mmCIF file of C-alpha atoms in Angstrom:
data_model
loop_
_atom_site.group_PDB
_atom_site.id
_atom_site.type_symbol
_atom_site.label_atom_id
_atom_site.label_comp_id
_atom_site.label_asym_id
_atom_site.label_seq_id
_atom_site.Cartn_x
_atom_site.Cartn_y
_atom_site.Cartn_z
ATOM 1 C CA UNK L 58 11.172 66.244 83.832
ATOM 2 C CA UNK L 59 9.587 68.251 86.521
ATOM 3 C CA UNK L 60 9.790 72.133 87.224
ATOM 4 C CA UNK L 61 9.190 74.036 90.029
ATOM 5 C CA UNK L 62 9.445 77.982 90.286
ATOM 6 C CA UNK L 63 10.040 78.498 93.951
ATOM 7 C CA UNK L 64 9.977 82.169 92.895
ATOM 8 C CA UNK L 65 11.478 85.037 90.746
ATOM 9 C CA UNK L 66 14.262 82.906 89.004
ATOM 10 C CA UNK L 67 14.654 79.981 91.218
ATOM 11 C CA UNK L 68 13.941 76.545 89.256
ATOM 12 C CA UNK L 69 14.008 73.512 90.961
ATOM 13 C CA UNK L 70 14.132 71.033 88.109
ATOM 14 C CA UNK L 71 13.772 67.045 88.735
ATOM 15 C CA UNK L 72 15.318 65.693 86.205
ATOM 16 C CA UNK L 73 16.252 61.621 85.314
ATOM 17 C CA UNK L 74 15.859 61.091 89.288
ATOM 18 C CA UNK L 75 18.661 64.289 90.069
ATOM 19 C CA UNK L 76 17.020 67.139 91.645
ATOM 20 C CA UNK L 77 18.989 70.469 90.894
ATOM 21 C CA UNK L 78 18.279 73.725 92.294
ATOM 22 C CA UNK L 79 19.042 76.882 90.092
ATOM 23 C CA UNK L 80 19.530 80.222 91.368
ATOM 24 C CA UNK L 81 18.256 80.408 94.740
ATOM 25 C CA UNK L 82 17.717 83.986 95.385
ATOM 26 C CA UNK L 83 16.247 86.389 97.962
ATOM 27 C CA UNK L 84 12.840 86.988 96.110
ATOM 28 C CA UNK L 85 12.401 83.015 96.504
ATOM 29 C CA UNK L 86 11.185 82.259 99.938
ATOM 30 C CA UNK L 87 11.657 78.800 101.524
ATOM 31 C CA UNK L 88 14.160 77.604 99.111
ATOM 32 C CA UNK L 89 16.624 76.673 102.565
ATOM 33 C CA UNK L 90 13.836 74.267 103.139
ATOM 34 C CA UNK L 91 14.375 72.144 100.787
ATOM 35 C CA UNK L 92 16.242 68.405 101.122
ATOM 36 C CA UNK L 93 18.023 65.903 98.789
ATOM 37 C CA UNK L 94 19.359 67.995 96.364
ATOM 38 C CA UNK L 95 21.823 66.779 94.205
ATOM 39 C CA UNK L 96 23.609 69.772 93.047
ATOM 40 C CA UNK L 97 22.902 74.006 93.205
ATOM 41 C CA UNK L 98 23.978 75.816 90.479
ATOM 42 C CA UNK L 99 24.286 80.233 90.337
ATOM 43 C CA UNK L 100 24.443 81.767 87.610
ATOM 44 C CA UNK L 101 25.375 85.497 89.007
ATOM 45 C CA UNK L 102 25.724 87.183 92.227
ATOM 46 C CA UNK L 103 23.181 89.380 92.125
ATOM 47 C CA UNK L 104 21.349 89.134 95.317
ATOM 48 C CA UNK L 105 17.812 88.261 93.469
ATOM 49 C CA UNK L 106 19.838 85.234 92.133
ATOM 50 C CA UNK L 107 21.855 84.467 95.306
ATOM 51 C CA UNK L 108 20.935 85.254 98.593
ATOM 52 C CA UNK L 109 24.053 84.807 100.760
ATOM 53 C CA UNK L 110 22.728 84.817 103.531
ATOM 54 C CA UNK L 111 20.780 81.876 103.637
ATOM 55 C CA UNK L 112 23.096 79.647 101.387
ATOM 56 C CA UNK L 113 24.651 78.187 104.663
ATOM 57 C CA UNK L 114 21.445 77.088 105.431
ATOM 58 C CA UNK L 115 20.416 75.034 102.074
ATOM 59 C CA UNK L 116 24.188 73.746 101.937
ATOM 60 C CA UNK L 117 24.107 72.412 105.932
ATOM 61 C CA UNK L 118 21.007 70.844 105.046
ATOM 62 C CA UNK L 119 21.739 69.564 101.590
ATOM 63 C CA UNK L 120 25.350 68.416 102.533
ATOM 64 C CA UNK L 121 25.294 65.841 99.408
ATOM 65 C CA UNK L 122 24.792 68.491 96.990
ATOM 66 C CA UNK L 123 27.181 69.886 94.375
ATOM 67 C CA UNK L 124 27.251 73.792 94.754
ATOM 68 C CA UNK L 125 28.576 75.242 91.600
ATOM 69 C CA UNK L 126 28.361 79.104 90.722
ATOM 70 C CA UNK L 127 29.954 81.423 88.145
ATOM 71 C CA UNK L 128 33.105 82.399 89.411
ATOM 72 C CA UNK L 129 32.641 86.015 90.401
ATOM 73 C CA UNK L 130 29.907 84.158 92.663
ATOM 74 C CA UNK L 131 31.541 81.551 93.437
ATOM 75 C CA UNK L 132 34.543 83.318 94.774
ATOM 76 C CA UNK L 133 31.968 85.303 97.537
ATOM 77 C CA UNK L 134 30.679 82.344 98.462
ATOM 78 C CA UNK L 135 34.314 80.580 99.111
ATOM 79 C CA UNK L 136 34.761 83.739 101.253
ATOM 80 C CA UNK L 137 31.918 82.635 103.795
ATOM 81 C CA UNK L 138 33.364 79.221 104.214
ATOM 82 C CA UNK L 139 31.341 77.323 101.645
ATOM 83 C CA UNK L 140 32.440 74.620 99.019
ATOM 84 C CA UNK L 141 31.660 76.176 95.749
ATOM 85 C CA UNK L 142 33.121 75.354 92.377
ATOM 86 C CA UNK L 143 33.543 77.509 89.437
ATOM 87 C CA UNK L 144 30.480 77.559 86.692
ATOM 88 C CA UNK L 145 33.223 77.992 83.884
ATOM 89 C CA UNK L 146 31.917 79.167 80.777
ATOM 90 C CA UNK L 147 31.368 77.212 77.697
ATOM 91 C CA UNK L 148 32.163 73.954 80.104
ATOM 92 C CA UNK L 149 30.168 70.921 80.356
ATOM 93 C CA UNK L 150 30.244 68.368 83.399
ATOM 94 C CA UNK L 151 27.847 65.542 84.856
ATOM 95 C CA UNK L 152 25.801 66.014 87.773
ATOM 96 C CA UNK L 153 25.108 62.403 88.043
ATOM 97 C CA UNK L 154 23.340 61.134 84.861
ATOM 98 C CA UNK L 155 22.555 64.582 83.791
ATOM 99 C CA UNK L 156 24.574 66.947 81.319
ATOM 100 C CA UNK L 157 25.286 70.281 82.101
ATOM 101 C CA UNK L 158 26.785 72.331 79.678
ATOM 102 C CA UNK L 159 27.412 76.421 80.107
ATOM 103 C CA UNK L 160 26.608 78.837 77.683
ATOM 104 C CA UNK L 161 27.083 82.914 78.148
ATOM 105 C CA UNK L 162 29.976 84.973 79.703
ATOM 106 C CA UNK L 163 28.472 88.308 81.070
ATOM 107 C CA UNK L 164 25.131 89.927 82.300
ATOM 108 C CA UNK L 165 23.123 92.436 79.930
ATOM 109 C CA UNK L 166 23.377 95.543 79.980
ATOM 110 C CA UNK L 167 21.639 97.140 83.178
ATOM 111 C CA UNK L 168 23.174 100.904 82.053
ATOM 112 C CA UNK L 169 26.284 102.041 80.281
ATOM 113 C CA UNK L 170 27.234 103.627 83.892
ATOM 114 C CA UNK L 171 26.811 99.938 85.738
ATOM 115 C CA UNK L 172 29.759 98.287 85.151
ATOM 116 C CA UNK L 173 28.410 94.548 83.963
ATOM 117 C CA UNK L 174 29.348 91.452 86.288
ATOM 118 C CA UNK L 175 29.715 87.969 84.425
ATOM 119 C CA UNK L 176 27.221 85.601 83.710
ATOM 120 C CA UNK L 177 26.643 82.158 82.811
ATOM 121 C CA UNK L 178 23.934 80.327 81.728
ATOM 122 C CA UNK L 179 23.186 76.898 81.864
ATOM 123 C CA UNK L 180 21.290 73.891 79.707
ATOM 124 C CA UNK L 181 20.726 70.568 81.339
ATOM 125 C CA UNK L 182 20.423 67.215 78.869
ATOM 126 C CA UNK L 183 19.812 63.582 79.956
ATOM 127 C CA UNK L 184 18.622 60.719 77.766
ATOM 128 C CA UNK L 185 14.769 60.417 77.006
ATOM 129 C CA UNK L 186 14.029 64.318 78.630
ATOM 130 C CA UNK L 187 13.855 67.528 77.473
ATOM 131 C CA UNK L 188 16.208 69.855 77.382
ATOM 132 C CA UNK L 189 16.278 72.916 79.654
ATOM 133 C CA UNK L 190 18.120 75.982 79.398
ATOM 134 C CA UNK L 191 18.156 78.886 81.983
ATOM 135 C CA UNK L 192 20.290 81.894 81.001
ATOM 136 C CA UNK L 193 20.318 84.076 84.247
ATOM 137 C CA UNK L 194 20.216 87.580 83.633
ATOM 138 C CA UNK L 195 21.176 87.773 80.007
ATOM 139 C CA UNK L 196 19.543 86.586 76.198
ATOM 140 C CA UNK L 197 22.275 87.168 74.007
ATOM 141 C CA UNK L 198 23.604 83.517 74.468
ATOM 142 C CA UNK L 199 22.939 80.843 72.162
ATOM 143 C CA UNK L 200 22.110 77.127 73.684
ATOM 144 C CA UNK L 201 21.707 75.067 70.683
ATOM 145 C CA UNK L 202 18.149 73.336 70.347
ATOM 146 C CA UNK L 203 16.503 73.226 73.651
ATOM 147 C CA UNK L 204 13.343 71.929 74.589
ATOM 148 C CA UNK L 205 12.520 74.405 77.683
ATOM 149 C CA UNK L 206 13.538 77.907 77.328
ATOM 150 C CA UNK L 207 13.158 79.643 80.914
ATOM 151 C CA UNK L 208 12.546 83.836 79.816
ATOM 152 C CA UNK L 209 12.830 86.439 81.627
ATOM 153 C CA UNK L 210 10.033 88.556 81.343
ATOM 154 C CA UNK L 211 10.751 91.800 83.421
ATOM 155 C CA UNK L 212 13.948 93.154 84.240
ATOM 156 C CA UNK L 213 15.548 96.768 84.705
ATOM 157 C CA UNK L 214 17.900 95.678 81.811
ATOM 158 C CA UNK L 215 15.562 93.895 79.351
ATOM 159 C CA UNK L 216 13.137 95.442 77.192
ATOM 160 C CA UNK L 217 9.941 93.318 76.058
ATOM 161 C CA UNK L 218 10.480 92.894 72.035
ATOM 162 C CA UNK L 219 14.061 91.812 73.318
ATOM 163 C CA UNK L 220 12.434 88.793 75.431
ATOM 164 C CA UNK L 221 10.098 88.061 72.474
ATOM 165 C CA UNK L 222 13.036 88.126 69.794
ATOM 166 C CA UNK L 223 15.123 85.973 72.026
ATOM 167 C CA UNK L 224 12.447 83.731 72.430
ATOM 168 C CA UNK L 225 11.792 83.543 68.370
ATOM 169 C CA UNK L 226 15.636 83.241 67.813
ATOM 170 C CA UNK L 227 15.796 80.171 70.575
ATOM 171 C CA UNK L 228 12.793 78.929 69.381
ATOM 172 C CA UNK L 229 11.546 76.206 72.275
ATOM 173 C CA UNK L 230 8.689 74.489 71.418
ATOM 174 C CA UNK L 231 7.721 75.354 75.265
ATOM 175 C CA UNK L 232 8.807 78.349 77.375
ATOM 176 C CA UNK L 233 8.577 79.094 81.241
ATOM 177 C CA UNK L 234 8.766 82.627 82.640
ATOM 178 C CA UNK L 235 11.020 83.812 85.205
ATOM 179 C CA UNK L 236 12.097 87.284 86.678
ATOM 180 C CA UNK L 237 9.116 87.937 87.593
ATOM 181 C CA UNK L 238 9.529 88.950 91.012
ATOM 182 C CA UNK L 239 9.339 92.895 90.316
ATOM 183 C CA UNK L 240 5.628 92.119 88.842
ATOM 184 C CA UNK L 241 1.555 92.306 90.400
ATOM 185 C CA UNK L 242 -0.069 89.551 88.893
ATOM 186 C CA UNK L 243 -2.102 91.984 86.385
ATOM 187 C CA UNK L 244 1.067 93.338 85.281
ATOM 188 C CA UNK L 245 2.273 89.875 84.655
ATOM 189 C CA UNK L 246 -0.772 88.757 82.911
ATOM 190 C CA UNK L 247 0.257 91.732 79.913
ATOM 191 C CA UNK L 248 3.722 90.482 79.935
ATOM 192 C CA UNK L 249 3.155 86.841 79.223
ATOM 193 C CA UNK L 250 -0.083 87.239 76.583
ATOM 194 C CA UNK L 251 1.913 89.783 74.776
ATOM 195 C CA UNK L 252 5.301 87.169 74.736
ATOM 196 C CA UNK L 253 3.336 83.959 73.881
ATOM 197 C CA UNK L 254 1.009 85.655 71.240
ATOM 198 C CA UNK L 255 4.119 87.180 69.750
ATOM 199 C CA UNK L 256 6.373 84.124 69.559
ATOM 200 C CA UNK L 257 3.649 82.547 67.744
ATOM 201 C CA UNK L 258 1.705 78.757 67.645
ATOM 202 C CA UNK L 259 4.779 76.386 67.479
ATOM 203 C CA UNK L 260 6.371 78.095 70.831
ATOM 204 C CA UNK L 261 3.819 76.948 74.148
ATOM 205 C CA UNK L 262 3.688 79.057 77.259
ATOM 206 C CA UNK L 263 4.005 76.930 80.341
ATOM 207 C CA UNK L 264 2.853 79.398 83.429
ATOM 208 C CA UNK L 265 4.641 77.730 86.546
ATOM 209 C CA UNK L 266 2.839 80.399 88.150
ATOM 210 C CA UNK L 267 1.436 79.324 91.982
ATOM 211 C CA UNK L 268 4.456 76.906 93.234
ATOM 212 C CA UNK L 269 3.060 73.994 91.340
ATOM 213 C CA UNK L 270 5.203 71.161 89.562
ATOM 214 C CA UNK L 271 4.898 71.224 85.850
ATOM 215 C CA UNK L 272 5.549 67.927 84.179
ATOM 216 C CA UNK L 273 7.270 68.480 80.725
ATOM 217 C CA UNK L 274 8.066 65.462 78.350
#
């Protein structure tokens, strides 16, 4: 398996030769760049997850590509005269040799005056890799044994001892960060030495940090 962060929570993960794009949002530059995707999956329609304006653009130039989205999502997109799916919950389909199964129903908590929008996460399995799981913009879902747990480590509605107890309960041997768009690089630094020290010696921080491919067997 390989794993890109394009940015914030965008993932593009390579994965038993598919190459699926997660969350393309408008803190990820470039993302309409890229070609040969096999499928895009959203797992909210918050803008920093899904930038509507430039999904035209990465579907017109990915035209193979499966677009699926949670529903709330999905339905916005439909509206702009795109071919979008539903990202049921609790659902598991086949993006080619790869299984993707959903796990979650709604976003955290931002405030109890915010009225919460739905969210659903998503692991992806296929034989001889590991295991991925990114949950979106919620930690209170659980994905089974997982190899690669993407956190998010700053968010207006997460808390830092929540990201590290979600991390202990999932308990990855490896974790990537994401949401980290709202961060300087110092600030970051704090956030991820306090998480991996905290989650302890069997749990391995991979930084995708920089745009660079991480291999993870």
């Amino acid at each position: 398996m390989m794993v890109t962060q394009l940015g914030h929570s965008c993932l593009l993960v390579e994965i038993a030769d598919t190459r699926i794009l997660l969350d393309p949002g408008g803190f990820t530059p470039g993302f309409e760049d890229l070609r040969d995707l096999d499928a895009i999956l959203v797992t909210h329609q918050h803008p920093d997850h899904c930038d509507l304006d430039r999904m035209p653009a990465l579907l017109a130039a990915n035209p193979r590509a499966r677009v699926l989205a949670e529903p709330q999502t999905a339905a916005q997109l439909t509206e702009r005269g795109l071919d979008v799916a539903d990202l049921a919950t609790d659902a598991t389909f086949a993006i080619g040799p790869v299984t993707a199964h959903t796990v979650g129903k709604q976003h955290a908590v931002i405030h109890a005056d915010i009225a919460r929008i739905d969210n659903t996460g998503v692991v992806l399995r296929a034989d001889g890799e590991p295991a991925l799981f990114h949950p979106g913009d919620a930690i209170d879902a659980d994905p089974g044994p997982v190899d690669v747990l993407a956190v998010p480590i700053n968010a207006p509605w997460c808390a830092m001892k929540e990201t590290i107890e979600f991390v202990r309960r999932v308990a990855p041997p490896r974790f990537v960060p994401i949401h980290d768009g709202l961060l300087q690089a110092r600030g970051r630094t704090i956030y991820l030495s306090q998480i991996d020290r905290l989650t302890g010696d069997d749990v391995q921080l991979v930084d995708l940090a920089g745009g660079a491919p991480a291999r993870l067997t």
